[in-house]
Coordinates of C-alpha atoms in Angstrom, one line a residue:
Chain A
X1 CA -6.2 -23.3 26.1
X2 CA -2.6 -24.4 26.6
X3 CA 0.8 -23.6 27.4
X4 CA 2.4 -23.6 24.2
X5 CA 5.8 -25.0 24.5
X6 CA 7.0 -27.9 26.8
X7 CA 9.6 -25.9 28.4
X8 CA 8.1 -23.9 31.3
X9 CA 9.1 -22.4 34.7
X10 CA 7.9 -20.3 37.4
X11 CA 9.1 -17.1 37.9
X12 CA 8.1 -15.5 41.4
X13 CA 6.9 -11.7 41.0
X14 CA 9.8 -10.3 42.9
X15 CA 12.0 -12.4 40.4
X16 CA 11.0 -10.3 37.3
X17 CA 14.1 -8.2 37.6
X18 CA 16.0 -11.2 36.8
X19 CA 14.4 -11.6 33.2
X20 CA 15.0 -7.9 32.5
X21 CA 18.5 -8.4 33.4
X22 CA 18.9 -11.4 31.4
X23 CA 17.7 -9.6 28.4
X24 CA 20.1 -6.7 28.9
X25 CA 23.0 -9.1 29.6
X26 CA 22.2 -10.2 26.0
X27 CA 22.8 -6.4 24.9
X28 CA 19.0 -5.8 24.3
X29 CA 17.5 -2.5 25.1
X30 CA 14.5 -3.3 27.1
X31 CA 11.1 -1.7 26.5
X32 CA 7.9 -2.4 28.2
X33 CA 4.6 -0.8 29.3
X34 CA 4.8 2.5 31.2
X35 CA 2.4 5.1 32.1
X36 CA 3.1 8.1 30.3
X37 CA 0.6 11.3 29.6
X38 CA -2.3 9.4 31.1
X39 CA -1.8 6.1 29.1
X40 CA 0.0 2.9 28.9
X41 CA 2.6 3.2 26.4
X42 CA 5.8 1.6 25.3
X43 CA 9.0 3.1 27.0
X44 CA 12.4 2.1 28.4
X45 CA 12.5 -0.2 31.2
X46 CA 15.2 -0.3 33.8
X47 CA 13.7 -2.6 36.3
X48 CA 10.4 -4.2 37.0
X49 CA 9.4 -1.5 39.4
X50 CA 9.1 0.8 36.1
X51 CA 6.0 -1.4 35.1
X52 CA 2.7 0.1 35.6
X53 CA 1.6 -1.6 38.9
X54 CA -1.5 -0.4 40.4
X55 CA -3.3 0.9 37.7
X56 CA -5.7 -0.2 34.9
X57 CA -7.2 1.3 32.0
X58 CA -11.0 1.9 31.7
X59 CA -12.0 1.9 27.9
X60 CA -15.2 2.4 26.3
X61 CA -16.1 4.0 22.7
X62 CA -14.3 7.2 22.6
X63 CA -12.8 6.9 26.1
X64 CA -9.5 5.7 27.5
X65 CA -8.5 6.6 30.9
X66 CA -6.3 5.0 33.7
X67 CA -7.8 4.5 37.2
X68 CA -6.2 3.1 40.1
X69 CA -6.5 -0.7 40.8
X70 CA -6.0 -2.5 44.0
X71 CA -4.2 -5.6 42.1
X72 CA -0.6 -6.1 42.8
X73 CA 0.0 -7.1 39.2
X74 CA 2.1 -5.5 36.5
X75 CA 0.1 -6.6 33.6
X76 CA -3.6 -6.2 34.9
X77 CA -4.6 -3.9 32.1
X78 CA -5.5 -3.8 28.4
X79 CA -3.5 -2.4 25.4
X80 CA -3.2 1.3 25.3
X81 CA -3.0 3.2 22.1
X82 CA 0.6 1.8 20.8
X83 CA 1.1 -1.4 19.2
X84 CA 4.3 -3.1 18.0
X85 CA 3.8 -1.0 14.9
X86 CA 5.9 1.9 15.4
X87 CA 8.8 -0.4 16.4
X88 CA 9.0 -1.7 12.9
X89 CA 7.0 0.6 10.7
X90 CA 8.3 3.7 12.1
X91 CA 5.8 6.8 12.0
X92 CA 8.3 8.9 10.1
X93 CA 11.3 7.3 8.6
X94 CA 14.3 8.5 6.0
X95 CA 14.6 6.6 3.3
X96 CA 17.2 8.1 1.3
X97 CA 18.9 11.5 0.7
X98 CA 19.8 13.3 -2.5
X99 CA 22.3 16.0 -3.0
X100 CA 23.2 18.3 -5.8
X101 CA 26.8 19.2 -6.5
X102 CA 27.9 22.8 -7.7
X103 CA 28.3 21.1 -11.2
X104 CA 24.8 19.9 -11.4
X105 CA 25.5 16.2 -10.6
X106 CA 22.7 14.4 -8.3
X107 CA 23.6 11.7 -6.0
X108 CA 21.6 9.4 -3.9
X109 CA 22.5 7.9 -0.4
X110 CA 20.4 5.3 1.4
X111 CA 19.5 6.2 5.0
X112 CA 21.7 4.1 7.2
X113 CA 20.6 3.9 10.8
X114 CA 21.8 1.9 13.7
X115 CA 19.4 -0.6 14.8
X116 CA 19.6 -1.7 18.2
X117 CA 18.7 -5.1 19.4
X118 CA 15.4 -4.5 21.4
X119 CA 13.4 -6.7 23.8
X120 CA 9.6 -5.9 24.3
X121 CA 8.1 -7.0 27.6
X122 CA 4.3 -7.4 27.7
X123 CA 3.2 -7.8 24.1
X124 CA -0.3 -9.0 23.6
X125 CA -1.6 -11.7 21.6
X126 CA -3.7 -9.2 19.4
X127 CA -0.5 -7.4 18.6
X128 CA 1.5 -10.3 18.0
X129 CA -1.1 -11.3 15.3
X130 CA -0.9 -7.7 14.0
X131 CA 2.8 -7.8 13.6
X132 CA 2.2 -11.2 11.7
X133 CA 0.2 -9.4 9.3
X134 CA 2.5 -6.5 8.7
X135 CA 5.3 -9.3 8.3
X136 CA 2.9 -10.5 5.4
X137 CA 2.6 -7.0 3.9
X138 CA 6.0 -5.7 4.2
X139 CA 8.3 -8.7 3.6
X140 CA 6.5 -9.8 0.4
X141 CA 8.4 -10.7 -2.3
X142 CA 9.5 -9.3 -4.8
X143 CA 10.2 -6.3 -2.5
X144 CA 10.7 -7.0 0.9
X145 CA 11.2 -4.0 3.0
X146 CA 14.9 -3.8 4.1
X147 CA 14.2 -1.2 7.0
X148 CA 11.3 -3.2 8.2
X149 CA 13.3 -6.4 7.9
X150 CA 16.1 -5.2 10.0
X151 CA 14.1 -3.8 12.8
X152 CA 12.0 -7.0 12.9
X153 CA 15.1 -9.2 13.0
X154 CA 16.3 -6.9 16.0
X155 CA 13.1 -7.7 18.3
X156 CA 13.1 -10.3 21.2
X157 CA 9.3 -10.6 22.1
X158 CA 8.1 -11.2 25.7
X159 CA 4.3 -11.7 25.3
X160 CA 2.3 -11.7 28.3
X161 CA -1.3 -13.5 28.0
X162 CA -4.0 -11.0 28.4
X163 CA -6.2 -11.4 31.8
X164 CA -7.7 -7.9 31.8
X165 CA -9.4 -7.1 28.3
X166 CA -11.0 -3.8 28.1
X167 CA -14.7 -3.2 27.3
X168 CA -13.6 -2.4 23.6
X169 CA -11.7 -5.9 23.2
X170 CA -13.1 -8.5 20.8
X171 CA -9.9 -10.7 20.1
X172 CA -11.7 -14.0 21.0
X173 CA -14.1 -13.3 18.1
X174 CA -11.2 -12.7 15.6
X175 CA -9.5 -15.7 17.0
X176 CA -6.3 -13.6 17.9
X177 CA -6.4 -13.8 21.8
X178 CA -6.5 -13.3 24.6
X179 CA -3.9 -16.1 24.6
X180 CA -0.5 -15.6 22.5
X181 CA -0.2 -18.8 20.6
X182 CA 2.7 -18.1 18.4
X183 CA 5.2 -15.4 17.3
X184 CA 6.9 -14.8 20.6
X185 CA 10.2 -15.6 22.0
X186 CA 9.0 -15.9 25.7
X187 CA 5.7 -15.7 26.8
X188 CA 4.2 -15.2 30.5
X189 CA 1.1 -16.3 32.2
X190 CA 0.6 -13.6 34.9
X191 CA -0.8 -15.1 38.1
X192 CA -1.2 -14.0 41.6
X193 CA 2.3 -14.9 43.0
X194 CA 4.1 -14.3 39.8
X195 CA 4.7 -15.6 36.2
X196 CA 4.8 -19.0 34.3
X197 CA 7.2 -18.5 31.6
X198 CA 7.3 -20.4 28.3
X199 CA 9.5 -20.4 25.4
X200 CA 8.4 -19.8 21.9
X201 CA 11.8 -19.7 20.1
X202 CA 15.3 -21.2 20.2
X203 CA 16.6 -17.8 21.7
X204 CA 13.7 -17.6 24.0
X205 CA 14.5 -21.1 25.3
X206 CA 18.1 -20.0 25.8
X207 CA 17.0 -17.2 28.0
X208 CA 14.6 -19.5 30.0
X209 CA 17.3 -22.0 30.4
X210 CA 19.6 -19.2 31.9
X211 CA 16.7 -18.3 34.5
X212 CA 17.1 -21.8 36.0
X213 CA 13.6 -21.9 36.9
X214 CA 11.5 -24.3 38.9
X215 CA 8.6 -25.9 36.8
X216 CA 5.3 -24.6 37.4
X217 CA 3.1 -26.8 39.6
X218 CA -0.5 -27.9 38.4
X219 CA -2.4 -25.3 40.7
X220 CA -0.5 -22.5 39.3
X221 CA -1.0 -24.0 35.5
X222 CA -4.6 -24.3 36.5
X223 CA -5.0 -20.4 37.6
X224 CA -3.0 -19.3 34.5
X225 CA -5.7 -21.4 32.2
X226 CA -8.6 -19.9 34.4
X227 CA -7.1 -16.4 33.6
X228 CA -7.1 -16.6 30.0
X229 CA -10.6 -18.4 29.8
X230 CA -12.0 -15.6 31.9
X231 CA -10.7 -12.9 29.8
X232 CA -12.0 -14.3 26.7
X233 CA -15.3 -14.8 28.5
X234 CA -15.2 -11.2 29.7
X235 CA -15.3 -9.8 26.3
X236 CA -18.8 -8.4 25.2
X237 CA -17.9 -7.2 21.9
X238 CA -17.7 -9.5 18.8
X239 CA -17.3 -9.6 15.1
X240 CA -20.1 -11.5 13.6
X241 CA -17.8 -13.8 11.5
X242 CA -14.1 -13.9 10.8
X243 CA -14.5 -13.9 7.1
X244 CA -16.8 -10.8 6.2
X245 CA -15.7 -10.5 2.7
X246 CA -19.0 -11.5 1.1
X247 CA -21.2 -9.8 3.5
X248 CA -19.4 -6.3 2.9
X249 CA -18.9 -6.5 -0.8
X250 CA -22.4 -7.2 -1.4
X251 CA -23.2 -3.8 0.6
X252 CA -20.7 -1.6 -1.2
X253 CA -23.5 0.9 -2.0
X254 CA -25.5 0.4 1.4
X255 CA -27.2 3.4 2.8
X256 CA -25.5 2.7 6.1
X257 CA -22.1 4.3 4.7
X258 CA -24.1 7.4 4.7
X259 CA -25.3 7.1 8.1
X260 CA -21.6 6.3 9.4
X261 CA -20.5 9.3 7.7
X262 CA -22.8 11.4 9.5
X263 CA -20.5 10.8 12.8
X264 CA -17.3 10.1 11.4
X265 CA -14.8 13.1 11.4
X266 CA -12.4 11.6 8.9
X267 CA -9.8 12.2 11.5
X268 CA -7.6 9.2 10.9
X269 CA -7.3 8.1 14.7
X270 CA -8.4 4.8 13.7
X271 CA -5.8 4.0 11.4
X272 CA -3.0 5.6 13.4
X273 CA -3.8 3.3 16.4
X274 CA -4.7 0.3 14.2
X275 CA -1.8 -2.2 14.6
X276 CA -2.3 -3.6 10.9
X277 CA -2.9 -0.3 8.9
X278 CA 0.2 -0.1 6.7
X279 CA -0.5 3.1 4.5
X280 CA 2.0 5.8 4.4
X281 CA 3.0 8.8 2.3
X282 CA 6.4 9.4 0.8
X283 CA 7.8 12.9 0.1
X284 CA 10.9 14.8 -0.3
X285 CA 12.0 17.7 2.5
X286 CA 14.7 19.9 0.7
X287 CA 17.0 21.6 3.3
X288 CA 17.2 25.3 3.3
X289 CA 20.8 25.0 1.7
X290 CA 19.2 23.8 -1.7
X291 CA 21.7 21.0 -1.8
X292 CA 20.4 18.3 0.2
X293 CA 16.9 16.9 0.1
X294 CA 15.8 14.1 2.2
X295 CA 13.2 11.6 1.2
X296 CA 10.7 10.3 3.9
X297 CA 7.8 7.8 4.4
X298 CA 5.2 8.7 7.1
X299 CA 2.1 7.3 8.1
X300 CA -0.8 8.3 6.1
X301 CA -4.5 7.7 6.3
X302 CA -7.1 6.6 4.0
X303 CA -9.2 9.1 5.8
X304 CA -7.2 12.0 4.3
X305 CA -8.1 13.7 1.0
X306 CA -4.4 13.4 -0.3
X307 CA -4.5 9.5 0.1
X308 CA -6.7 9.2 -2.9
X309 CA -5.6 12.3 -4.7
X310 CA -4.8 11.7 -8.5
X311 CA -3.7 14.3 -10.8
X312 CA -6.1 17.1 -9.8
X313 CA -8.9 15.0 -8.5
X314 CA -9.8 13.1 -5.2
X315 CA -11.3 9.9 -5.7
X316 CA -12.8 9.5 -2.3
X317 CA -13.7 13.2 -1.8
X318 CA -16.6 11.9 0.6
X319 CA -16.2 10.5 4.0
X320 CA -18.7 7.8 3.1
X321 CA -16.0 6.6 0.7
X322 CA -13.1 6.9 3.0
X323 CA -15.0 5.0 5.8
X324 CA -16.2 2.4 3.5
X325 CA -12.3 2.2 2.0
X326 CA -11.3 1.5 5.5
X327 CA -13.5 -1.2 6.6
X328 CA -13.9 -3.1 3.4
X329 CA -10.0 -3.1 2.9
X330 CA -9.6 -4.3 6.7
X331 CA -12.2 -6.8 6.8
X332 CA -12.8 -7.6 3.1
X333 CA -9.9 -7.0 0.9
X334 CA -7.3 -8.4 3.4
X335 CA -8.5 -11.9 2.8
X336 CA -7.6 -11.3 -1.0
X337 CA -4.4 -9.8 -0.2
X338 CA -3.2 -11.5 3.0
X339 CA -5.3 -14.5 3.4
X340 CA -7.1 -13.5 6.5
X341 CA -8.8 -10.5 7.8
X342 CA -7.0 -7.4 8.8
X343 CA -8.5 -6.9 12.2
X344 CA -7.0 -8.6 15.3
X345 CA -9.8 -7.4 17.7
X346 CA -7.7 -5.0 19.8
X347 CA -10.3 -2.7 19.9
X348 CA -8.2 0.3 19.7
X349 CA -10.1 2.2 16.8
X350 CA -13.2 2.1 19.3
X351 CA -11.5 3.6 22.2
X352 CA -9.6 6.1 20.3
X353 CA -12.4 7.6 18.1
X354 CA -13.1 10.9 19.3
X355 CA -16.8 10.2 18.5
X356 CA -16.9 6.6 19.4
X357 CA -17.6 4.8 16.4
X358 CA -17.5 1.1 16.9
X359 CA -16.6 -1.0 14.0
X360 CA -18.2 -4.1 15.5
X361 CA -21.7 -2.3 15.8
X362 CA -21.2 -0.9 12.5
X363 CA -20.7 -4.2 10.8
X364 CA -23.5 -5.5 12.4
X365 CA -25.6 -2.8 11.3
X366 CA -24.5 -3.2 7.8
X367 CA -25.0 -6.7 7.6
X368 CA -28.8 -6.1 8.8
X369 CA -29.2 -3.6 6.0
X370 CA -29.4 -6.3 3.6
X371 CA -27.4 -6.1 0.2
X372 CA -27.1 -2.9 -1.6
Chain B
X1 CA 18.4 -0.9 0.0
X2 CA 17.9 -2.8 -2.9
X3 CA 18.4 -1.4 -6.4
X4 CA 14.7 -1.3 -6.9
X5 CA 14.1 1.2 -4.0
X6 CA 17.1 3.7 -4.2
X7 CA 16.7 6.1 -7.3
X8 CA 19.7 6.5 -9.4
X9 CA 20.7 9.7 -11.3
X10 CA 19.7 10.0 -14.9
X11 CA 20.3 12.8 -17.5
X12 CA 17.8 14.8 -19.7
X13 CA 19.6 14.3 -23.2
X14 CA 16.6 15.6 -25.1
X15 CA 13.2 17.6 -24.4
X16 CA 10.4 17.6 -26.7
X17 CA 7.5 19.8 -26.5
X18 CA 4.3 18.2 -27.5
X19 CA 1.7 20.7 -26.5
X20 CA 1.2 23.8 -24.3
X21 CA 1.4 21.5 -21.2
X22 CA 2.8 18.0 -22.6
X23 CA 6.3 17.4 -22.9
X24 CA 8.5 14.5 -23.3
X25 CA 11.9 14.0 -21.3
X26 CA 14.3 11.5 -23.0
X27 CA 16.5 10.1 -20.3
X28 CA 19.8 8.1 -19.9
X29 CA 21.0 6.8 -16.8
X30 CA 24.2 8.5 -15.6
X31 CA 25.7 5.0 -14.8
X32 CA 26.3 3.3 -18.1
X33 CA 25.8 0.0 -16.6
X34 CA 22.8 0.7 -14.9
X35 CA 21.4 2.2 -18.3
X36 CA 22.7 -1.0 -20.1
X37 CA 20.9 -3.0 -17.4
X38 CA 17.6 -1.3 -17.8
X39 CA 14.9 -3.5 -19.7
X40 CA 11.3 -2.5 -19.6
X41 CA 8.2 -3.9 -21.6
X42 CA 5.6 -1.8 -22.9
X43 CA 3.2 -0.6 -20.2
X44 CA 5.4 -0.5 -17.3
X45 CA 6.2 2.7 -15.5
X46 CA 9.2 4.3 -13.6
X47 CA 9.3 6.8 -10.7
X48 CA 10.7 10.1 -11.6
X49 CA 12.1 12.2 -8.8
X50 CA 12.7 16.0 -8.9
X51 CA 15.5 16.9 -6.6
X52 CA 13.8 18.8 -3.6
X53 CA 10.4 18.5 -4.9
X54 CA 9.2 14.7 -5.0
X55 CA 8.5 11.7 -7.0
X56 CA 5.6 10.6 -9.6
X57 CA 4.9 7.6 -11.3
X58 CA 5.4 8.1 -15.1
X59 CA 4.6 5.4 -17.6
X60 CA 7.5 4.6 -20.1
X61 CA 6.7 5.9 -23.7
X62 CA 9.8 5.0 -25.7
X63 CA 10.4 1.8 -27.7
X64 CA 11.4 -1.0 -25.4
X65 CA 14.1 -2.2 -27.9
X66 CA 15.8 1.4 -28.3
X67 CA 18.1 1.1 -25.4
X68 CA 19.8 4.4 -25.8
X69 CA 17.1 6.6 -24.1
X70 CA 14.1 6.2 -21.7
X71 CA 11.1 8.4 -22.9
X72 CA 8.5 9.9 -20.5
X73 CA 5.6 11.8 -21.7
X74 CA 4.2 14.1 -19.1
X75 CA 1.5 16.6 -18.4
X76 CA 2.1 19.3 -16.1
X77 CA -0.7 19.1 -13.6
X78 CA 0.6 18.7 -10.3
X79 CA 3.2 19.9 -8.1
X80 CA 5.9 17.6 -9.1
X81 CA 5.0 17.4 -12.8
X82 CA 5.2 21.1 -13.1
X83 CA 8.8 21.1 -11.5
X84 CA 9.6 18.4 -14.1
X85 CA 8.4 20.8 -16.9
X86 CA 11.2 23.3 -16.1
X87 CA 14.0 20.7 -16.7
X88 CA 16.0 21.1 -19.8
X89 CA 18.8 18.9 -21.5
X90 CA 21.7 18.5 -19.1
X91 CA 19.4 18.5 -15.9
X92 CA 19.1 15.5 -13.9
X93 CA 16.3 13.6 -12.2
X94 CA 16.3 10.5 -9.9
X95 CA 14.9 7.3 -11.5
X96 CA 13.9 4.2 -10.4
X97 CA 12.1 1.4 -12.2
X98 CA 10.4 -0.2 -14.2
X99 CA 7.7 -1.3 -12.0
X100 CA 4.3 -3.0 -12.7
X101 CA 3.0 -5.3 -15.4
X102 CA 2.5 -4.2 -18.9
X103 CA 0.7 -4.9 -21.9
X104 CA -0.2 -8.8 -22.9
X105 CA 1.7 -8.5 -26.1
X106 CA 2.8 -12.2 -26.4
X107 CA -0.8 -13.2 -25.6
X108 CA -2.0 -10.8 -28.4
X109 CA 0.1 -12.2 -31.2
X110 CA -1.5 -13.8 -34.0
X111 CA -4.7 -11.6 -33.9
X112 CA -5.7 -8.0 -34.5
X113 CA -4.8 -5.6 -32.0
X114 CA -7.2 -2.6 -31.0
X115 CA -5.5 0.4 -29.0
X116 CA -8.1 2.7 -27.8
X117 CA -6.8 5.6 -25.8
X118 CA -8.1 8.9 -24.4
X119 CA -6.0 12.0 -23.7
X120 CA -2.4 11.4 -22.5
X121 CA -3.4 7.7 -22.2
X122 CA -1.9 7.3 -25.5
X123 CA 1.6 7.7 -23.9
X124 CA 1.8 4.3 -22.4
X125 CA 0.2 2.8 -25.6
X126 CA 2.8 4.2 -28.2
X127 CA 5.3 1.9 -27.2
X128 CA 3.0 -0.8 -28.0
X129 CA 2.7 0.6 -31.5
X130 CA 6.4 0.7 -31.7
X131 CA 6.7 -2.8 -30.5
X132 CA 4.1 -3.9 -33.1
X133 CA 5.6 -2.0 -35.8
X134 CA 9.1 -3.7 -35.3
X135 CA 7.2 -7.1 -35.2
X136 CA 4.6 -6.5 -37.8
X137 CA 4.3 -10.0 -39.5
X138 CA 3.4 -11.3 -35.7
X139 CA 0.2 -9.4 -35.4
X140 CA -3.0 -8.8 -37.6
X141 CA -4.7 -5.7 -38.1
X142 CA -3.5 -2.7 -36.0
X143 CA -6.4 -0.3 -35.0
X144 CA -5.4 2.9 -33.2
X145 CA -8.1 4.8 -31.6
X146 CA -7.5 8.1 -30.0
X147 CA -9.8 10.4 -28.3
X148 CA -9.2 14.0 -26.9
X149 CA -11.4 16.5 -25.2
X150 CA -10.4 19.4 -27.6
X151 CA -8.7 19.2 -30.9
X152 CA -5.7 21.5 -29.6
X153 CA -5.0 18.4 -27.2
X154 CA -3.8 16.3 -29.6
X155 CA -0.4 15.4 -29.7
X156 CA 1.7 13.5 -32.1
X157 CA -0.4 14.1 -35.1
X158 CA 2.4 13.5 -37.5
X159 CA 2.8 10.1 -36.0
X160 CA -0.5 9.3 -36.3
X161 CA -0.6 10.3 -39.9
X162 CA 2.6 8.2 -40.6
X163 CA 0.8 5.2 -38.8
X164 CA -2.2 5.5 -40.9
X165 CA -0.1 4.9 -43.9
X166 CA 1.4 1.6 -42.5
X167 CA 0.3 -1.7 -43.9
X168 CA -2.9 -3.3 -42.1
X169 CA -3.2 -0.2 -39.9
X170 CA -6.1 2.0 -39.1
X171 CA -6.0 5.2 -37.3
X172 CA -9.2 6.9 -35.9
X173 CA -9.3 10.1 -33.9
X174 CA -12.0 12.0 -32.3
X175 CA -12.4 15.2 -30.3
X176 CA -15.3 15.9 -27.9
X177 CA -14.9 19.4 -29.3
X178 CA -13.6 20.0 -32.7
X179 CA -11.8 22.9 -34.4
X180 CA -11.0 24.6 -37.7
X181 CA -8.2 22.2 -38.5
X182 CA -10.0 19.2 -37.2
X183 CA -10.6 16.7 -40.0
X184 CA -11.7 13.8 -37.8
X185 CA -14.8 12.7 -36.1
X186 CA -16.3 14.9 -33.2
X187 CA -17.9 12.7 -30.3
X188 CA -16.8 10.2 -27.7
X189 CA -14.1 7.5 -28.8
X190 CA -16.9 4.9 -28.9
X191 CA -18.2 6.3 -32.1
X192 CA -14.8 5.5 -33.7
X193 CA -15.6 1.7 -33.1
X194 CA -18.2 2.0 -35.7
X195 CA -15.6 2.5 -38.1
X196 CA -12.9 0.4 -36.9
X197 CA -12.6 -3.1 -38.8
X198 CA -11.1 -6.1 -36.9
X199 CA -12.0 -9.5 -36.1
X200 CA -13.6 -9.6 -32.4
X201 CA -13.3 -13.0 -31.8
X202 CA -9.3 -12.9 -32.2
X203 CA -8.6 -9.6 -31.3
X204 CA -7.2 -8.0 -28.1
X205 CA -8.2 -4.6 -27.0
X206 CA -5.5 -2.4 -25.0
X207 CA -7.0 0.8 -23.1
X208 CA -5.6 3.6 -21.6
X209 CA -7.6 6.7 -20.7
X210 CA -10.1 8.0 -18.1
X211 CA -11.9 5.4 -16.2
X212 CA -15.4 6.3 -17.4
X213 CA -14.0 6.2 -21.2
X214 CA -12.6 2.8 -20.8
X215 CA -15.7 1.5 -19.0
X216 CA -17.8 2.6 -21.9
X217 CA -15.3 1.1 -24.6
X218 CA -15.0 -2.1 -22.7
X219 CA -18.8 -2.5 -22.5
X220 CA -19.2 -1.6 -26.1
X221 CA -16.4 -4.2 -27.0
X222 CA -18.1 -6.9 -24.8
X223 CA -21.4 -6.1 -26.4
X224 CA -19.9 -6.4 -29.9
X225 CA -18.9 -10.0 -29.0
X226 CA -15.2 -9.8 -27.8
X227 CA -14.3 -11.9 -25.1
X228 CA -13.8 -10.0 -22.1
X229 CA -10.4 -11.6 -20.9
X230 CA -9.2 -10.1 -24.2
X231 CA -10.1 -6.7 -23.1
X232 CA -7.1 -4.9 -21.2
X233 CA -6.9 -1.5 -19.2
X234 CA -4.2 0.3 -17.9
X235 CA -5.2 1.9 -14.7
X236 CA -3.8 5.1 -13.0
X237 CA -3.5 5.9 -9.2
X238 CA -0.9 8.1 -7.2
X239 CA 1.5 5.5 -6.3
X240 CA 4.0 6.8 -3.9
X241 CA 6.2 3.6 -3.3
X242 CA 5.8 1.7 -6.5
X243 CA 6.5 -1.7 -4.7
X244 CA 2.9 -2.5 -3.2
X245 CA 3.5 -1.2 0.3
X246 CA 2.2 2.4 0.5
X247 CA -1.4 1.6 0.1
X248 CA -2.2 4.6 -2.2
X249 CA -3.0 2.6 -5.2
X250 CA -5.4 0.0 -3.4
X251 CA -8.2 -0.8 -5.5
X252 CA -10.5 -3.6 -4.3
X253 CA -8.2 -6.6 -3.9
X254 CA -5.4 -5.1 -6.2
X255 CA -2.6 -2.8 -5.8
X256 CA -2.5 -1.0 -9.0
X257 CA 1.3 -0.4 -8.8
X258 CA 2.1 -4.3 -8.3
X259 CA -0.6 -6.1 -9.8
X260 CA -1.0 -3.6 -12.7
X261 CA -1.2 -1.1 -13.8
X262 CA -2.3 -3.4 -16.6
X263 CA -5.5 -5.6 -15.8
X264 CA -7.6 -8.1 -17.9
X265 CA -11.3 -6.7 -17.7
X266 CA -13.0 -9.0 -15.7
X267 CA -10.5 -8.6 -12.8
X268 CA -11.5 -4.8 -12.8
X269 CA -15.1 -4.9 -13.9
X270 CA -16.3 -5.5 -10.1
X271 CA -14.6 -2.4 -8.8
X272 CA -15.2 -0.2 -11.8
X273 CA -19.1 -0.5 -11.2
X274 CA -18.9 1.7 -8.1
X275 CA -18.3 5.2 -7.8
X276 CA -15.3 6.8 -5.6
X277 CA -13.6 3.4 -4.7

């Protein structure tokens, strides 16, 4: 464990508003964790008082709940259902519009949405790793996605190293947390009396310099290191390997896929909360005037019948095949396509599965079945 | 938005009725500059958009050297293709493309070329036939094998008859179910491989059709001594984006729209072995 950059300073807890004000002074819209509808999700942050103090999450397979916490910390919780994904890859987004003139001419216009520079406070290491994976997908040549690119470039990311993992977390086993190592502009270690702030980019360093903070002393640095070390040690779940490609592809016909299918509802919750899932559908929505039609993309899931529809047939008609598709893509073919596993250990698919299917347990069970 | 992502209007210049449910739209971009800039190679596809209905991936069936019109042969099976079936000359669609990797025609030069297609799989291959006919001296024997379910499903009968008369060209047709005017074989396309004459060691086989058909033909060709890397399959999936982003065309480690739709057999073989992948 190490503080990543050499530039660091100590920000007392009462001074957190200075950071928020500094970001706003640079014309960023500031968003961060907020309690809404019984979960911690991203929302607009006006002041540090908006952050979720005095609550923490209780997560287990199929369960997420917020409970009171005696800790006077703002970030003493593990991730809620949202990752950074909706900020860059919108759940629903207009790509273009077409309109027909009375003489039958057809015209196309690209969607032009103003994109606001946005600072996100409280980003976790797993979600930074997931964002980096989404970058590899959406920004890949020769067709980098312009809407994704514009939103991605508008982000200023303030990471907070995780000190309170959930029962469902396993980022230590995937190598993606609990400490954020890269991909942020600023990173905060939360300790009892405040934050150790470090910069991870030039613009982050400029913001940090503007705060004019005293350097953190050794005792605080030690407390920060102890916090993330304890968070790694507290994780009870793990994937058996960071490269499960061979393990899974040797078991494409395992009877265990049927065993999962007996529990899986094929609802797609896991793909909606997964920070790396990128599948989306494209479709047209005609206006009732018959003149304008809008072309949208919207998050899709490999658990739907429509996902594998092909001129009249559904290739993956059975839940067994859909769960196999999801797990083997995430943990096996992501290595072929993007050079690493598609799982960052955030555990959301476990908490938000309505029947509590645990991906780590299913992998262990599959591996134990032997090759098939 | 880049040029590749925003469709451009294209006009239907001609429409050909191929069978009761199959038709060909011959398109031209409304913008002459866009039309002039359009280049495709046999085996690539375009995204065709019906205003207010949606887009579908359709392979390009026209001769790539004929820059005048872009041909798409379509079977009306789904929501969008049924809508496209209502279009007439003068109507307009949205067009973007071309996308994907086509047939390995440069690699195939100097040897025999065996085309095995099933059903409407003949559409992306007809541009290969045109391509080879225009450069006839560069290729050896041309074997055209086409299978259909029912005799009445055969389209382009006159073209097959004309190709059969071309030098060094064999045409073999089969229907699973024959009919009163069916003068060719009855049975699966693999029976036609018994008739075809070509040099397995120097030939390339290019296939397009239902996956079980292509798998059966590939296994037969390999058993007859054709090197697997010379066997090429054009795969079909329901691409939504055509640029490797939407995930609908994923097959194992591949995105069919971006990495294909044409693949050498060894790349596909591990994934064709499993049902519902």
